Short mmCIF file of C-alpha atoms in Angstrom, two decimals:
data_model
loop_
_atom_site.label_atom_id
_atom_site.label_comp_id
_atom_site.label_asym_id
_atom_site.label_seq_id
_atom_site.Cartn_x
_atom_site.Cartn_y
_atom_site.Cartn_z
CA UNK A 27 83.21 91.44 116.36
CA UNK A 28 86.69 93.41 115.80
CA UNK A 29 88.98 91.73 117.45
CA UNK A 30 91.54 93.25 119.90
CA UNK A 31 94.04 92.20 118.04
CA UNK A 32 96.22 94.35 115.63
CA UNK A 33 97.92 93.91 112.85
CA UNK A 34 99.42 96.92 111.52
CA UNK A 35 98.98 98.93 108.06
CA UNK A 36 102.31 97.42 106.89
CA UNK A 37 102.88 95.84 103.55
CA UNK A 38 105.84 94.30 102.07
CA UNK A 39 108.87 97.01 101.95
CA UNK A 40 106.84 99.98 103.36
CA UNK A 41 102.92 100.55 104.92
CA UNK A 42 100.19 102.34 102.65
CA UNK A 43 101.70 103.19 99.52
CA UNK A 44 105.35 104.12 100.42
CA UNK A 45 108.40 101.88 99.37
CA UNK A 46 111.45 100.62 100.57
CA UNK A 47 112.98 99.32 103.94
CA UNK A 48 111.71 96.24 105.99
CA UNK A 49 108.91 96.01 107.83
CA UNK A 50 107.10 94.20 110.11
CA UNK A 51 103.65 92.63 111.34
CA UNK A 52 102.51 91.92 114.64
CA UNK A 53 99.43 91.13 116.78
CA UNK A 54 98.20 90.28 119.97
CA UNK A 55 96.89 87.31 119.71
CA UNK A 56 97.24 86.45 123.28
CA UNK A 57 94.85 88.67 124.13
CA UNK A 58 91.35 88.81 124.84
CA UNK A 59 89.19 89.18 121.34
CA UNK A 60 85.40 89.80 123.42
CA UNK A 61 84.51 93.54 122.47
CA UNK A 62 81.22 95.06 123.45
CA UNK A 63 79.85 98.60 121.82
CA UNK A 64 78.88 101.93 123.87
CA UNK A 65 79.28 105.30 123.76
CA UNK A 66 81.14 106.85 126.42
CA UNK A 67 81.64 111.04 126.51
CA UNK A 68 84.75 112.63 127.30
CA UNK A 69 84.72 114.27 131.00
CA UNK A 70 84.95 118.09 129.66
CA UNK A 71 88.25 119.98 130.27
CA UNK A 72 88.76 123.20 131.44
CA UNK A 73 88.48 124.43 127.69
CA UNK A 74 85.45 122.54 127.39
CA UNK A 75 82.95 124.85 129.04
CA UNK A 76 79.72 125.61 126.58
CA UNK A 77 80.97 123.19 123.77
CA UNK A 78 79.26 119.44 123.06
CA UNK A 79 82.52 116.99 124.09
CA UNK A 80 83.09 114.34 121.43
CA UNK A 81 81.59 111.00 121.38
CA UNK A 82 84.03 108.10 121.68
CA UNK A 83 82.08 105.09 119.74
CA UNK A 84 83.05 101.45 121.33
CA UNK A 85 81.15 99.17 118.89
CA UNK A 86 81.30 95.60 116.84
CA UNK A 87 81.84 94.73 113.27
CA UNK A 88 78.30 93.87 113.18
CA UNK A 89 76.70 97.27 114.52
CA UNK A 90 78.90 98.86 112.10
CA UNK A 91 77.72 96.74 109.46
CA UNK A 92 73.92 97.53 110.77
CA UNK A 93 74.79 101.06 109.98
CA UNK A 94 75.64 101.02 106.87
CA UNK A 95 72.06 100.08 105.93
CA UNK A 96 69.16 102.35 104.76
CA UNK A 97 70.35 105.12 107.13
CA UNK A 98 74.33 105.16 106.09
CA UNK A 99 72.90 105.18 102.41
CA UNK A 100 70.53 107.99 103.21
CA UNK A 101 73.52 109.88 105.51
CA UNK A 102 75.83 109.42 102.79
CA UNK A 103 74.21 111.29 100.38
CA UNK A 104 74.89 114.50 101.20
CA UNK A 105 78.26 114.08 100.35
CA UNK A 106 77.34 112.24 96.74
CA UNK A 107 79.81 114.05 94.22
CA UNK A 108 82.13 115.65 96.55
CA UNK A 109 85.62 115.26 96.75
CA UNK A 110 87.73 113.16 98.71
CA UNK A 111 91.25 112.51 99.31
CA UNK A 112 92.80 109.29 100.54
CA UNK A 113 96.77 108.97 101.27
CA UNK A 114 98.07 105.75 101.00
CA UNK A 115 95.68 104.58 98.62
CA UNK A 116 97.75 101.41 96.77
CA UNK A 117 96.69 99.11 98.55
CA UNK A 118 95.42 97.61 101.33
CA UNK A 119 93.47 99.68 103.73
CA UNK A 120 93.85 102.87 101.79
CA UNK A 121 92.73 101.25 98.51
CA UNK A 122 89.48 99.73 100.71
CA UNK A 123 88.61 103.14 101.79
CA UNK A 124 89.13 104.54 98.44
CA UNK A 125 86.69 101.78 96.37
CA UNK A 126 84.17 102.46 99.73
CA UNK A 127 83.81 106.02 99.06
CA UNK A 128 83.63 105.09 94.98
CA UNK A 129 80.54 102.61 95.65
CA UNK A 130 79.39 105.54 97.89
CA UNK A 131 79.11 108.03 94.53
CA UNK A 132 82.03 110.28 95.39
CA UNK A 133 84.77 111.77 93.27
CA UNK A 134 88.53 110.27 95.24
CA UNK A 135 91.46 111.14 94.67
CA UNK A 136 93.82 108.33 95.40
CA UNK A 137 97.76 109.51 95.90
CA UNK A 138 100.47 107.32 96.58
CA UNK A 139 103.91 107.04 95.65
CA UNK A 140 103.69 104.46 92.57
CA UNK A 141 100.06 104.45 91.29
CA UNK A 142 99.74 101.48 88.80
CA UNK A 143 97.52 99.69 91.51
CA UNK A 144 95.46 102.85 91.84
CA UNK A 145 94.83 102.84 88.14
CA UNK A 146 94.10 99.07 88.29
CA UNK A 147 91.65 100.21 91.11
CA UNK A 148 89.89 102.86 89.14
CA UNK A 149 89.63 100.67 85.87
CA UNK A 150 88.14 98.06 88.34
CA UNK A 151 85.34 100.85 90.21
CA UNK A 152 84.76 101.74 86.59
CA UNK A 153 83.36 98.47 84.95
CA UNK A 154 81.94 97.25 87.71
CA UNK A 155 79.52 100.74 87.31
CA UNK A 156 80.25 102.53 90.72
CA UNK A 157 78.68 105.85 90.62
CA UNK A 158 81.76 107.76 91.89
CA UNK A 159 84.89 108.48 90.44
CA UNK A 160 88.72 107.30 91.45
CA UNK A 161 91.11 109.80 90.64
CA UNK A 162 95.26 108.50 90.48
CA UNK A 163 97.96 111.16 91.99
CA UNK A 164 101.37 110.21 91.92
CA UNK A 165 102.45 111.66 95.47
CA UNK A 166 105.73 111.17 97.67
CA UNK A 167 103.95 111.95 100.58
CA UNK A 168 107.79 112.61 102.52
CA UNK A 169 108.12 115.58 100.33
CA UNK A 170 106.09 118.81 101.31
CA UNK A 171 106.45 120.48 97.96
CA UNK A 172 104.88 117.22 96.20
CA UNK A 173 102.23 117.38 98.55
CA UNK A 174 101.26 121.12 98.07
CA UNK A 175 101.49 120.50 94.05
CA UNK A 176 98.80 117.64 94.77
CA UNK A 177 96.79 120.74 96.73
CA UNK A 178 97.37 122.95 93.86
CA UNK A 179 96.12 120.35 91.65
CA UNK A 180 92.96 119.06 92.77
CA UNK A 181 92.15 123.20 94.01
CA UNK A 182 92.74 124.07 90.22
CA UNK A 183 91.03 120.56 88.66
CA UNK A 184 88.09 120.18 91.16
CA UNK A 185 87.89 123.28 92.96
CA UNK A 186 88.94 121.16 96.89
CA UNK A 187 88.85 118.46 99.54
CA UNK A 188 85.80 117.67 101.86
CA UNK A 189 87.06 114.75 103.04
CA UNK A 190 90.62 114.39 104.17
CA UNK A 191 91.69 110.53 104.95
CA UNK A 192 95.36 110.62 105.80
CA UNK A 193 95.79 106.80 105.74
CA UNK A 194 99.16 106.57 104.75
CA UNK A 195 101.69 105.74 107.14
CA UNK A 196 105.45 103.89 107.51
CA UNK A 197 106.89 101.51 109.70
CA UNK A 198 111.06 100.83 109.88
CA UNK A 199 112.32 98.51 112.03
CA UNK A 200 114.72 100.94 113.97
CA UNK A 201 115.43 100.45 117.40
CA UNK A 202 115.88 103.37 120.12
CA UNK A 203 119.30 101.94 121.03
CA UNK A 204 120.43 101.24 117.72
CA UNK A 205 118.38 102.54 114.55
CA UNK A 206 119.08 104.83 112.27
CA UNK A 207 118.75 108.37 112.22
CA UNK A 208 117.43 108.24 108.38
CA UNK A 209 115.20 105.47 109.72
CA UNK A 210 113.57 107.66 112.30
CA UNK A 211 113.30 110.56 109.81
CA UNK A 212 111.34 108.75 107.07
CA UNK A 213 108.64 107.43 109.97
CA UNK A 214 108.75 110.90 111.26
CA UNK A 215 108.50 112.55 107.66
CA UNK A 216 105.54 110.25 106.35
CA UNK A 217 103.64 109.47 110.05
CA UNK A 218 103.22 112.96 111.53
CA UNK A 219 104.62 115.65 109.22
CA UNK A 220 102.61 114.68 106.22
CA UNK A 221 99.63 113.55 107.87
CA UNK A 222 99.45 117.42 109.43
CA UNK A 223 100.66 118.95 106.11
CA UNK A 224 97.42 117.21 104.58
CA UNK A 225 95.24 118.35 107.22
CA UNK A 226 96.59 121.89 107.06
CA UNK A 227 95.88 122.06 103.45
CA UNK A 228 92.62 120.57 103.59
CA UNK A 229 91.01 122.42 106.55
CA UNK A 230 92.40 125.91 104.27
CA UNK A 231 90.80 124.19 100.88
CA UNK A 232 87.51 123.97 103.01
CA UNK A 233 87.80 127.32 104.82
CA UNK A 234 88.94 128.80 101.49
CA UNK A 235 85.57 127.23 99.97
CA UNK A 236 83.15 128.05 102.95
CA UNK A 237 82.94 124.53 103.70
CA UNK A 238 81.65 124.09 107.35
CA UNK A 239 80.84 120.32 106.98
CA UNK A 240 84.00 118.63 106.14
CA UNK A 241 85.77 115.60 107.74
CA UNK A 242 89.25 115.30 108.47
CA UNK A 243 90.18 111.19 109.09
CA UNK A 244 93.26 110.10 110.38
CA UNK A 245 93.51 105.96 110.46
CA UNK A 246 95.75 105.73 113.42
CA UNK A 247 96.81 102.37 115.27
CA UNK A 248 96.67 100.89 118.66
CA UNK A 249 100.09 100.99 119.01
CA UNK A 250 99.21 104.75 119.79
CA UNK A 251 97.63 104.14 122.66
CA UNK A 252 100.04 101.53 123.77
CA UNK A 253 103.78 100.28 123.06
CA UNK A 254 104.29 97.21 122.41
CA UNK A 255 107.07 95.14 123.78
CA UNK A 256 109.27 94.59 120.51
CA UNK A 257 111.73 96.88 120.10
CA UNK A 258 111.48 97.22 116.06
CA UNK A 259 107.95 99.28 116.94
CA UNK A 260 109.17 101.51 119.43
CA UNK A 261 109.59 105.02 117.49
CA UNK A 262 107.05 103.55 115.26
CA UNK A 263 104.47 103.57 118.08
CA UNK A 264 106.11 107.44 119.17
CA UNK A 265 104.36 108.13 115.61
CA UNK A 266 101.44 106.70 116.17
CA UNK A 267 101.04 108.43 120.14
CA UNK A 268 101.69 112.02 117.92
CA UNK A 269 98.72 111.01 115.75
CA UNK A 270 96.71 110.34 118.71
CA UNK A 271 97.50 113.80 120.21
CA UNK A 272 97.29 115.47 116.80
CA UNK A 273 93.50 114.37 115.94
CA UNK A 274 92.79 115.56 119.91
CA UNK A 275 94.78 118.91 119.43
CA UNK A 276 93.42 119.33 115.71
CA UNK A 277 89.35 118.92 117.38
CA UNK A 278 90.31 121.42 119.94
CA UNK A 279 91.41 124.17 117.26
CA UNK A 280 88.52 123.19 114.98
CA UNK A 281 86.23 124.29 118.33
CA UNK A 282 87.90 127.33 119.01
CA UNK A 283 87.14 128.38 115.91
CA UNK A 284 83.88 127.78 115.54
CA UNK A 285 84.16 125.44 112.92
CA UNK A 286 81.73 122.30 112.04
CA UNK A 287 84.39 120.42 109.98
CA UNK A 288 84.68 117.47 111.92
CA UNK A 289 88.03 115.75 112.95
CA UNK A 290 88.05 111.76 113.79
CA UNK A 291 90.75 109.10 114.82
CA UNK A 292 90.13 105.62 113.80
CA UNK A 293 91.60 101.86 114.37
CA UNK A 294 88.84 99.46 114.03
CA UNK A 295 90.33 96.03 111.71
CA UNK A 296 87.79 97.17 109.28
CA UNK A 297 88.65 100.78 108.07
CA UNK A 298 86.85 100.96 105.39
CA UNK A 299 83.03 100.45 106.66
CA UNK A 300 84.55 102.39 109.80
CA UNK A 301 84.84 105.32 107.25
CA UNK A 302 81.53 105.05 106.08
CA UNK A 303 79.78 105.04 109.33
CA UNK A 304 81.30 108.07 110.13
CA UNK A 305 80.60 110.21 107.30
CA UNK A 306 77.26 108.93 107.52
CA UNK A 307 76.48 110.52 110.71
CA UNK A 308 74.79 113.58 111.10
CA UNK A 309 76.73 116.80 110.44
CA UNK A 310 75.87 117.65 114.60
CA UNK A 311 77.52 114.19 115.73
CA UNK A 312 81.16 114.72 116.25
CA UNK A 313 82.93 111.06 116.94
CA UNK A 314 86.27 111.48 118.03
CA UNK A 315 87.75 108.13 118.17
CA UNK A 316 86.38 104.99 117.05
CA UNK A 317 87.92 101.32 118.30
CA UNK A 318 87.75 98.13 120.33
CA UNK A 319 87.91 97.56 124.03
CA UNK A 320 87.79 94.57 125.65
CA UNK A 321 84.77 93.61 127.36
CA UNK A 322 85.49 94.51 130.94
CA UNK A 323 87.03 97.73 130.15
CA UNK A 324 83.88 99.19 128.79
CA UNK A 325 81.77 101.11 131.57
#
């Protein structure tokens, strides 16, 4: 099972492939780790009339793991050769996701700030044979005109995204009382503004392309859907709330305009199979948020 617990996308001196500045890790080990899987639907909204609501997905390691079987081979095909981009990919989660999606026969382009470990990575996907292909972009994801170069760069080298996994993220121990303005900024910059500068530019690569089957993934944390008590993670978890309301918000406009590029929010421990069970869905099945609830909270 995925435990309840959490322990954040944080490495040392910045989370995901950014540098510099403290950080932090925490869990809740205190509480419970029983999680049960269901599917629960959203109650529709007065915007909702007509339109299929998404599918919130409540599920174990295990089922995930049963997924990715024969069927998550056979649903993953369809995007064999396509292009994906993963933020954040250096290390840890985003560098999972990223060799995933390699095994899985796509073509992914990795960006981070310093990409030495992405290289290692994509020497590494290469011997071992991996049908796909890991592409190195050196990124600072806090600037907006590096970002749109990257854009520019994969429209003019690989004609676009289908697959959009903003995974990169930043954590600062700042306090509300007492941090720093710069502090905030850099969270802000990196958690919300690039994450939606990405998405922007990948929904208009897709558009741009007549792609109606895209994905747009934001790895997210459960610190935004609650705050937890230490101060450090306060404006950290603010971040993390916007990127809850942004994956909601960004479904919404995707409906409105009639588009089947799907949007999804996930925080399961393991991101990486979570990633591939999504994709591997059918192009109709929209999940909206994937993570663990304890037992008694699932009805």
């Amino acid at each position: 099972m995925w435990p309840i617990a959490e322990e954040r996308r944080v490495e040392q001196g910045a989370e995901a492939g950014q540098s510099g500045g403290r950080s932090w890790r925490t869990s809740d080990a205190g509480r419970s780790t029983a999680g049960a899987a269901g599917v629960t639907r959203e109650r529709p909204g007065p915007y909702d009339l007509g339109r299929s609501p998404a599918v919130q997905v409540l599920c174990s390691q295990s089922e995930v793991r049963g997924r990715l079987g024969t069927l998550a081979r056979a649903g993953m095909e369809r995007w064999r050769d396509r292009l994906a981009l993963v933020t954040g990919a250096s290390g840890g989660i985003g560098a999972a996701v990223a060799r995933a999606l390699v095994q899985q026969g796509l073509k992914v382009v990795g960006c981070a700030r310093t990409v030495g470990n992405i290289e290692e990575l994509a020497a590494e996907c290469k011997s071992a044979g991996y049908p796909g292909t890991l592409i190195p972009y050196r990124c600072d994801l806090s600037n907006e005109e590096d970002i749109l170069s990257m854009f520019s760069a994969v429209r003019s080298q690989h004609s676009g995204v289908d697959i959009c996994i903003n995974n990169a993220g930043l954590a600062r121990p700042d306090t509300l009382l007492s941090g720093s303005t710069r502090g905030w900024k850099e969270m802000f910059n990196v958690n919300v503004l690039a994450l939606s500068i990405c998405t922007r530019e990948a929904y208009q690569s897709m558009r741009e392309r007549k792609v109606d089957d895209g994905h747009i993934i934001n790895i997210n944390s459960m610190s935004g859907h609650r705050v937890p008590p230490p101060a450090e993670t306060h404006f950290y978890s603010a971040t993390k709330y916007a990127v809850t309301a942004l994956t909601e918000g960004l479904r919404q406009e995707l409906r409105e305009a009639q588009s089947h590029i799907r949007a999804t929010c996930l925080k399961p421990e393991d991101v990486a199979e979570a990633v591939i069970y999504v994709l591997s869905t059918p192009p109709h099945v929209q999940i909206g948020d994937i993570q663990m609830r304890p037992t008694e909270q699932v009805t």
